Amino acid sequence: KDPEVLRPIRSARLFTIELGYMFDGALVHSGANDQVRWLLSQSTLTDLDEYFHGAPYYWLDPEGAWKDYPWMGRVATSAQRVRDYLAAKGMEKTVRLAGFHFSGDPPEGEAVTYVHIPYPNRTIVEWQYDGDSAAYKRVVEGQPHTDALNGEQLAADNVIVHYAEYQETDVLDVNGAPTLNIVSTGEGRAQILRDGIMIEAKWIRPEREDFCKYVYLDGSPVPLRPGQTWVEVVPLEYQVTFE
């Protein structure tokens, strides 16, 4: 889909560089610390840093619906504006994208209708399965996580819990704290939820240019329900609760 508003446009992080390679995409962001900017300058990604590619392709809403957010939560763009900018600059291109494996027929799995992910206190996440829509509804800090554009609770047809190693690096954030790198190549554990069931699986991404695949433990692809998929990336030691 091409959303009319993409917000908030935040600063680039180490992990977003990896996602840029995985999606073969243009990286849309608003600044970065010096070390991440240097890494971006050494990459082959199309870098659309808002600091160097500004108005009218990005905008800041100082007095509107987002006025109560800090400034870094008010930088916005739209998919169409980004596409127009890429076309105007001669940077638009066809991308290679493998995508997921889908099937409308639910596979076998363990019955699960509730998920609790123990992120830090301000971002504790729960997913609650709604049988009428066959979708999982997102809850943050005990409250429905809603779309600011329409007030509807966010939902996904598939939820993937993706376990990865978090590494402390010498890249420092604006407060001087070390930035974490998330190891995103290789393979690791995954748990996939669809149609009220949970499937034990694993993720595989051999190289940074490869799209991440989710497969059964025997290596065959796990079919996702056609629709939207939300991936929750968690540290290896997290104890995620399923009911």
mmCIF file of C-alpha atoms in Angstrom, residues 84 93 103 116 127 140 144 157 160 174 192 223 236 239 241:
data_model
loop_
_atom_site.group_PDB
_atom_site.id
_atom_site.type_symbol
_atom_site.label_atom_id
_atom_site.label_comp_id
_atom_site.label_asym_id
_atom_site.label_seq_id
_atom_site.Cartn_x
_atom_site.Cartn_y
_atom_site.Cartn_z
ATOM 1 C CA ASP A 84 7.825 11.452 -7.134
ATOM 2 C CA LYS A 93 14.300 1.647 -10.108
ATOM 3 C CA SER A 103 -1.739 -19.896 1.680
ATOM 4 C CA HIS A 116 2.642 -11.067 25.680
ATOM 5 C CA TRP A 127 -1.577 -9.361 20.703
ATOM 6 C CA VAL A 140 0.607 -1.425 24.099
ATOM 7 C CA PRO A 144 -5.353 -0.630 22.176
ATOM 8 C CA ASP A 157 -3.199 -11.311 9.850
ATOM 9 C CA ILE A 160 5.974 -13.300 13.766
ATOM 10 C CA VAL A 174 22.869 11.489 21.240
ATOM 11 C CA ILE A 192 4.530 -17.610 13.720
ATOM 12 C CA PRO A 223 2.623 -20.444 4.719
ATOM 13 C CA LEU A 236 17.304 -14.226 22.380
ATOM 14 C CA GLN A 239 10.425 -15.195 27.554
ATOM 15 C CA THR A 241 4.094 -15.693 26.840
#
